[in-house]
Amino acid sequence: MKKSILIACCLAAMAFNMACGKKSMVMLAPDPDGSVGRITVANEAGSVDIDQANLATVIRSPEAAPRAPEPLDPAKVEALFGQVVANQPLPPLHFRLHFESDSVRLLPDSRRQLTEIVEAIEARSPTRVSVVGHTDTMGDKVYNVQLSLRRAITVRQLLIDRGIDAAFIDVVSHGQENPLVKTPDNVANAQNRRVEVVIR
Amino acid sequence: MRHAIACLLCLGLVWIGTSTAVAEEIFISIVKSVEGGATITRGDTTHAVTSGMEVKRADIIRTDRNGHVGLVFSDDTRISIGPGTELTIDSYLFEPLENNLSFVLRLVRGTVSYLSGQIAKLAPEAVQLVLPAATIGVRGTHVLIKVD
């Protein structure tokens, strides 16, 4: 009798493991710049916050709350995650190009930066490049959407002229809606008259 | 002639008005690196993952026991996928001007190193990493996950 109960328990445990046996581990790692973020790990049974680097929680089933976070041994971090961390893609590069007022003419410093941008695109191959146009808040909103689009298209063409494949360049226009420096409406601002080039 | 120019102007305005992105289909993510065996399932078809290919919403990525894939997203999110992994991009929206922001990644099994991007910065509540037994909310930035 005792034996059969034991067997029944074993079978129940096996069935439970098959259904919910997907044990997960979640660890908060330091950012590449050394700062530390914050995560919340939650299911129906409970939740834990982690805001210190190298603390990990284990979740055994949707019915069991995530375990209290504990430090993970560095050797274990390396064994479990060393390779994925080593294979992390590089952070995208962001360049800012600046323009004359109400114009698609690049300022001289920005024009000189094009060479560096082209080299970066070639070094990052395979890549995808976004060219995002912006204006300051001078003038009409709708006009500015078109001006920032013309600025972005101009930069795209300058990159194509320097040998970059057009298929890898996306053009986006943000008009005056996404300023670098917040200003009231109808304020000229050289910083905000820009195209941002993102190289991934 | 004048009529033609007016038409062109109208088309131009509609074009700018309906979408701020000029690309035919908005770019989401690019495969920056691939090693070993990895496949991508889109609808009914499955292909080998190749370096430089685009990844789209609802794609399922699977790696074999030697497979590694590195992805970079349009919002600067970076994901490194380890061996024996299956994951899906359930939702991805990066339209900061319209405030349409969403990133839901589902990890069925395997190992991932995740570094959040601008979506997590602008709208932390819009980012979810879904595991079989729990969901991770991310306020930044670097998360290591293993699902058996």
Coordinates of C-alpha atoms in Angstrom, one line a residue:
Chain A
M1 CA 0.0 0.0 0.0
K2 CA 2.7 2.4 1.0
K3 CA 4.6 1.4 -2.1
S4 CA 1.7 2.2 -4.4
I5 CA 1.3 5.6 -2.8
L6 CA 5.0 6.2 -3.3
I7 CA 4.7 5.2 -7.0
A8 CA 1.6 7.4 -7.4
C9 CA 3.5 10.3 -5.9
C10 CA 6.4 9.7 -8.3
L11 CA 4.1 9.6 -11.3
A12 CA 2.3 12.8 -10.2
A13 CA 5.7 14.5 -9.7
M14 CA 6.8 13.4 -13.2
A15 CA 3.6 14.6 -14.8
F16 CA 4.0 17.9 -13.0
N17 CA 7.6 18.2 -14.1
M18 CA 6.7 17.5 -17.7
A19 CA 3.9 20.1 -17.6
C20 CA 5.7 22.8 -15.6
G21 CA 9.3 21.6 -15.5
K22 CA 10.6 24.5 -17.6
K23 CA 12.9 25.9 -14.9
S24 CA 14.0 29.5 -15.8
M25 CA 16.8 31.5 -14.4
V26 CA 16.9 35.3 -14.8
M27 CA 19.9 37.4 -13.8
L28 CA 20.4 41.2 -13.9
A29 CA 23.9 41.9 -15.4
P30 CA 25.8 45.2 -15.2
D31 CA 25.4 47.3 -18.3
P32 CA 28.5 47.7 -20.5
D33 CA 29.1 51.2 -19.1
G34 CA 29.0 49.7 -15.5
S35 CA 25.6 51.1 -14.4
V36 CA 22.9 48.7 -13.3
G37 CA 19.3 48.7 -14.4
R38 CA 16.2 47.1 -12.8
I39 CA 13.9 44.2 -13.7
T40 CA 10.8 42.7 -12.3
V41 CA 10.1 39.0 -12.6
A42 CA 6.5 38.0 -12.1
N43 CA 3.9 35.3 -12.5
E44 CA 0.5 34.6 -11.0
A45 CA 2.1 33.4 -7.7
G46 CA 4.2 36.4 -7.0
S47 CA 6.9 38.8 -8.2
V48 CA 10.5 39.9 -7.3
D49 CA 12.4 43.1 -8.2
I50 CA 16.1 42.9 -8.9
D51 CA 18.1 46.1 -8.9
Q52 CA 21.6 44.8 -8.0
A53 CA 24.0 43.3 -10.6
N54 CA 24.6 39.6 -10.6
L55 CA 21.5 38.7 -8.6
A56 CA 19.5 35.9 -10.1
T57 CA 16.1 34.5 -9.5
V58 CA 14.8 31.0 -10.3
I59 CA 11.3 30.3 -11.5
R60 CA 10.2 26.6 -11.4
S61 CA 6.6 26.9 -12.5
P62 CA 3.8 29.4 -13.2
E63 CA 2.2 28.3 -9.9
A64 CA 5.4 29.0 -7.8
A65 CA 6.5 32.6 -7.1
P66 CA 10.0 33.5 -8.4
R67 CA 12.5 32.7 -5.7
A68 CA 14.2 35.5 -3.7
P69 CA 17.1 36.8 -5.7
E70 CA 20.6 35.4 -4.8
P71 CA 24.0 36.2 -6.1
L72 CA 25.1 33.9 -8.9
D73 CA 28.7 32.6 -8.6
P74 CA 30.9 34.3 -11.3
A75 CA 32.1 30.9 -12.5
K76 CA 28.5 29.8 -13.0
V77 CA 27.7 33.1 -14.9
E78 CA 30.6 32.4 -17.2
A79 CA 29.6 28.8 -17.7
L80 CA 25.9 29.6 -18.4
F81 CA 26.2 33.0 -20.2
G82 CA 29.8 33.6 -21.2
Q83 CA 29.3 32.8 -24.8
V84 CA 26.1 34.8 -25.3
V85 CA 27.7 37.8 -23.6
A86 CA 30.8 37.4 -25.8
N87 CA 28.5 37.3 -28.9
Q88 CA 26.5 40.4 -28.1
P89 CA 26.3 42.7 -31.1
L90 CA 28.1 46.0 -30.8
P91 CA 26.0 49.0 -29.8
P92 CA 24.7 51.0 -32.9
L93 CA 26.7 54.1 -33.7
H94 CA 24.9 57.5 -33.7
F95 CA 26.1 60.5 -35.7
R96 CA 24.6 64.0 -35.8
L97 CA 24.9 66.2 -38.9
H98 CA 23.9 69.9 -38.8
F99 CA 22.4 72.2 -41.4
E100 CA 22.1 75.9 -42.3
S101 CA 18.8 77.5 -41.3
D102 CA 15.8 76.5 -43.5
S103 CA 18.2 74.6 -45.8
V104 CA 19.4 71.2 -46.8
R105 CA 23.0 72.5 -46.9
L106 CA 25.2 70.8 -44.4
L107 CA 27.5 72.9 -42.2
P108 CA 31.2 72.4 -43.2
D109 CA 32.1 70.4 -40.1
S110 CA 29.2 68.0 -40.8
R111 CA 30.2 67.7 -44.4
R112 CA 33.7 66.7 -43.4
Q113 CA 32.1 64.0 -41.0
L114 CA 30.6 62.1 -44.0
T115 CA 33.9 60.3 -44.7
E116 CA 34.0 59.0 -41.1
I117 CA 30.3 57.9 -41.4
V118 CA 30.9 56.0 -44.7
E119 CA 33.9 54.3 -43.1
A120 CA 31.8 53.3 -40.1
I121 CA 29.0 51.9 -42.4
E122 CA 31.6 49.8 -44.3
A123 CA 33.2 48.6 -41.1
R124 CA 29.8 47.5 -39.6
S125 CA 28.8 45.4 -42.6
P126 CA 26.3 43.7 -42.7
T127 CA 24.4 46.7 -41.5
R128 CA 21.3 48.7 -41.8
V129 CA 21.4 52.5 -41.6
S130 CA 18.7 54.9 -40.6
V131 CA 18.8 58.6 -41.6
V132 CA 16.5 60.6 -39.4
G133 CA 15.7 64.2 -40.3
H134 CA 14.9 66.9 -37.7
T135 CA 14.2 70.7 -37.7
D136 CA 14.1 73.4 -35.1
T137 CA 10.7 74.9 -34.3
M138 CA 10.9 77.9 -36.6
G139 CA 8.0 78.0 -39.1
D140 CA 5.1 75.8 -39.8
K141 CA 4.9 72.2 -38.5
V142 CA 3.9 70.6 -41.8
Y143 CA 6.5 72.6 -43.6
N144 CA 9.1 71.3 -41.1
V145 CA 8.1 67.7 -41.7
Q146 CA 8.9 68.2 -45.4
L147 CA 12.1 70.1 -44.6
S148 CA 13.4 67.4 -42.3
L149 CA 12.5 64.8 -44.9
R150 CA 14.5 66.8 -47.6
R151 CA 17.4 66.9 -45.2
A152 CA 17.3 63.2 -44.6
I153 CA 17.0 62.5 -48.4
T154 CA 20.0 64.8 -49.0
V155 CA 22.1 62.9 -46.5
R156 CA 20.9 59.5 -48.0
Q157 CA 22.0 60.7 -51.4
L158 CA 25.4 61.9 -50.1
L159 CA 26.0 58.4 -48.7
I160 CA 24.9 56.8 -52.0
D161 CA 27.2 59.1 -53.9
R162 CA 30.0 57.8 -51.6
G163 CA 29.3 54.1 -52.5
I164 CA 26.8 53.0 -49.9
D165 CA 24.0 50.7 -51.2
A166 CA 20.6 52.5 -51.2
A167 CA 18.9 49.3 -50.1
F168 CA 20.5 49.5 -46.7
I169 CA 19.4 53.1 -45.9
D170 CA 16.0 53.9 -44.3
V171 CA 14.9 57.5 -44.4
V172 CA 12.7 58.9 -41.6
S173 CA 11.3 62.4 -41.0
H174 CA 10.5 63.7 -37.5
G175 CA 10.0 67.4 -38.4
Q176 CA 10.1 69.6 -35.3
E177 CA 8.6 67.0 -32.9
N178 CA 11.7 65.4 -31.6
P179 CA 14.1 68.2 -30.7
L180 CA 17.5 67.6 -29.2
V181 CA 17.1 70.8 -27.1
K182 CA 13.6 71.6 -26.0
T183 CA 12.5 75.1 -27.1
P184 CA 9.2 77.1 -27.4
D185 CA 7.6 77.2 -30.8
N186 CA 9.3 79.5 -33.5
V187 CA 12.7 79.4 -32.0
A188 CA 15.8 79.0 -34.2
N189 CA 18.2 76.4 -32.8
A190 CA 21.3 75.2 -34.6
Q191 CA 21.5 72.0 -32.5
N192 CA 17.9 70.9 -33.5
R193 CA 18.6 71.5 -37.2
R194 CA 20.0 68.0 -37.8
V195 CA 20.0 64.6 -39.3
E196 CA 20.8 61.7 -37.1
V197 CA 22.6 58.7 -38.8
V198 CA 22.2 55.4 -36.9
I199 CA 24.6 52.6 -38.0
R200 CA 23.8 49.2 -36.7
Chain B
M1 CA 0.7 70.9 -66.7
R2 CA -0.4 72.9 -63.7
H3 CA -2.9 70.1 -62.9
A4 CA -0.1 67.5 -63.0
I5 CA 2.0 69.5 -60.6
A6 CA -0.9 69.9 -58.2
C7 CA -1.5 66.2 -58.3
L8 CA 2.1 65.4 -57.6
L9 CA 2.0 67.9 -54.6
C10 CA -1.2 66.2 -53.3
L11 CA 0.4 62.8 -53.6
G12 CA 3.5 64.1 -51.8
L13 CA 1.4 65.4 -49.0
V14 CA -0.6 62.2 -48.6
W15 CA 2.7 60.2 -48.7
I16 CA 4.2 62.3 -45.9
G17 CA 0.9 62.5 -44.0
T18 CA 0.3 58.7 -43.8
S19 CA 3.7 57.7 -42.8
T20 CA 6.8 59.4 -41.6
A21 CA 8.9 56.4 -42.6
V22 CA 9.7 56.3 -46.3
A23 CA 10.8 52.7 -46.4
E24 CA 8.3 50.4 -47.9
E25 CA 8.2 48.2 -44.9
I26 CA 9.5 49.6 -41.6
F27 CA 12.7 48.0 -40.6
I28 CA 12.7 46.2 -37.3
S29 CA 15.8 44.1 -36.8
I30 CA 18.9 42.8 -38.6
V31 CA 20.9 39.7 -38.1
K32 CA 24.4 40.9 -37.3
S33 CA 26.0 37.5 -36.7
V34 CA 25.2 33.9 -37.1
E35 CA 27.2 30.7 -36.2
G36 CA 26.3 27.1 -36.3
G37 CA 22.7 26.1 -37.2
A38 CA 19.9 28.6 -36.9
T39 CA 16.5 28.8 -38.7
I40 CA 13.9 31.5 -39.0
T41 CA 10.2 30.5 -39.5
R42 CA 8.0 33.1 -41.1
G43 CA 4.4 32.0 -41.7
D44 CA 4.6 28.6 -43.3
T45 CA 8.2 28.8 -44.5
T46 CA 11.5 28.1 -42.7
H47 CA 14.9 29.3 -43.9
A48 CA 18.4 29.2 -42.6
V49 CA 19.4 32.4 -40.8
T50 CA 22.0 34.3 -42.7
S51 CA 24.1 37.3 -41.7
G52 CA 22.5 40.6 -42.7
M53 CA 18.9 39.2 -43.1
E54 CA 16.0 41.1 -41.7
V55 CA 13.9 39.8 -38.8
K56 CA 10.2 40.7 -38.6
R57 CA 7.4 40.6 -36.1
A58 CA 6.1 37.1 -35.5
D59 CA 9.2 35.4 -36.8
I60 CA 10.3 32.4 -34.8
I61 CA 14.1 31.9 -34.4
R62 CA 15.5 28.5 -33.5
T63 CA 19.1 27.6 -32.9
D64 CA 20.6 24.0 -32.8
R65 CA 23.0 22.9 -30.1
N66 CA 25.9 24.8 -31.8
G67 CA 23.8 27.8 -33.0
H68 CA 24.4 31.5 -32.1
V69 CA 22.5 34.5 -33.5
G70 CA 23.1 38.2 -32.8
L71 CA 20.3 40.7 -33.5
V72 CA 20.2 44.5 -33.5
F73 CA 16.8 46.3 -33.5
S74 CA 15.8 49.7 -34.8
D75 CA 15.5 51.1 -31.3
D76 CA 19.1 49.9 -30.4
T77 CA 18.0 46.8 -28.5
R78 CA 20.7 44.1 -28.8
I79 CA 20.0 40.4 -28.4
S80 CA 22.5 37.5 -28.3
I81 CA 20.8 34.1 -28.8
G82 CA 22.7 31.0 -27.6
P83 CA 22.4 27.3 -28.5
G84 CA 19.2 25.3 -28.2
T85 CA 17.0 28.4 -28.2
E86 CA 13.6 29.1 -29.5
L87 CA 12.2 32.6 -29.4
T88 CA 9.5 34.8 -31.1
I89 CA 9.2 38.5 -31.5
D90 CA 5.5 38.7 -30.4
S91 CA 5.3 42.5 -30.8
Y92 CA 7.5 45.3 -31.9
L93 CA 6.5 48.9 -32.4
F94 CA 9.0 51.8 -32.4
E95 CA 7.2 54.9 -33.4
P96 CA 8.2 57.5 -30.8
L97 CA 6.4 60.4 -32.5
E98 CA 3.1 58.6 -32.4
N99 CA 4.0 57.2 -29.0
N100 CA 3.4 53.7 -30.4
L101 CA 6.0 51.7 -28.4
S102 CA 6.0 48.0 -27.7
F103 CA 8.5 45.1 -27.4
V104 CA 7.4 41.6 -26.4
L105 CA 9.8 38.8 -26.8
R106 CA 8.8 35.2 -26.0
L107 CA 11.6 32.8 -25.0
V108 CA 10.4 29.2 -25.2
R109 CA 13.7 27.6 -24.3
G110 CA 17.4 28.3 -24.4
T111 CA 19.8 31.1 -23.5
V112 CA 19.6 34.9 -24.3
S113 CA 21.6 38.0 -23.4
Y114 CA 19.3 41.0 -23.8
L115 CA 20.4 44.7 -23.7
S116 CA 17.4 47.0 -23.9
G117 CA 17.1 50.0 -26.2
Q118 CA 15.1 53.2 -26.6
I119 CA 11.7 51.5 -26.2
A120 CA 12.6 50.5 -22.6
K121 CA 13.9 54.0 -22.0
L122 CA 10.8 55.8 -23.4
A123 CA 8.1 53.3 -22.1
P124 CA 9.5 50.7 -19.7
E125 CA 6.0 49.2 -19.2
A126 CA 5.9 48.5 -23.0
V127 CA 8.7 45.9 -22.7
Q128 CA 8.1 42.3 -21.7
L129 CA 10.3 39.3 -21.9
V130 CA 7.9 36.3 -21.7
L131 CA 9.1 33.0 -20.3
P132 CA 7.1 29.8 -19.9
A133 CA 6.7 30.3 -16.1
A134 CA 7.0 34.1 -15.6
T135 CA 7.3 37.5 -17.4
I136 CA 10.2 39.9 -17.0
G137 CA 9.5 43.7 -17.0
V138 CA 12.6 45.6 -17.9
R139 CA 13.6 49.1 -16.8
G140 CA 17.0 48.6 -18.1
T141 CA 19.1 47.2 -19.3
H142 CA 21.2 44.0 -19.4
V143 CA 19.4 40.7 -18.6
L144 CA 20.7 37.2 -18.9
I145 CA 18.0 34.5 -19.2
K146 CA 18.1 30.7 -19.4
V147 CA 15.1 28.5 -19.9
D148 CA 15.6 24.7 -19.5

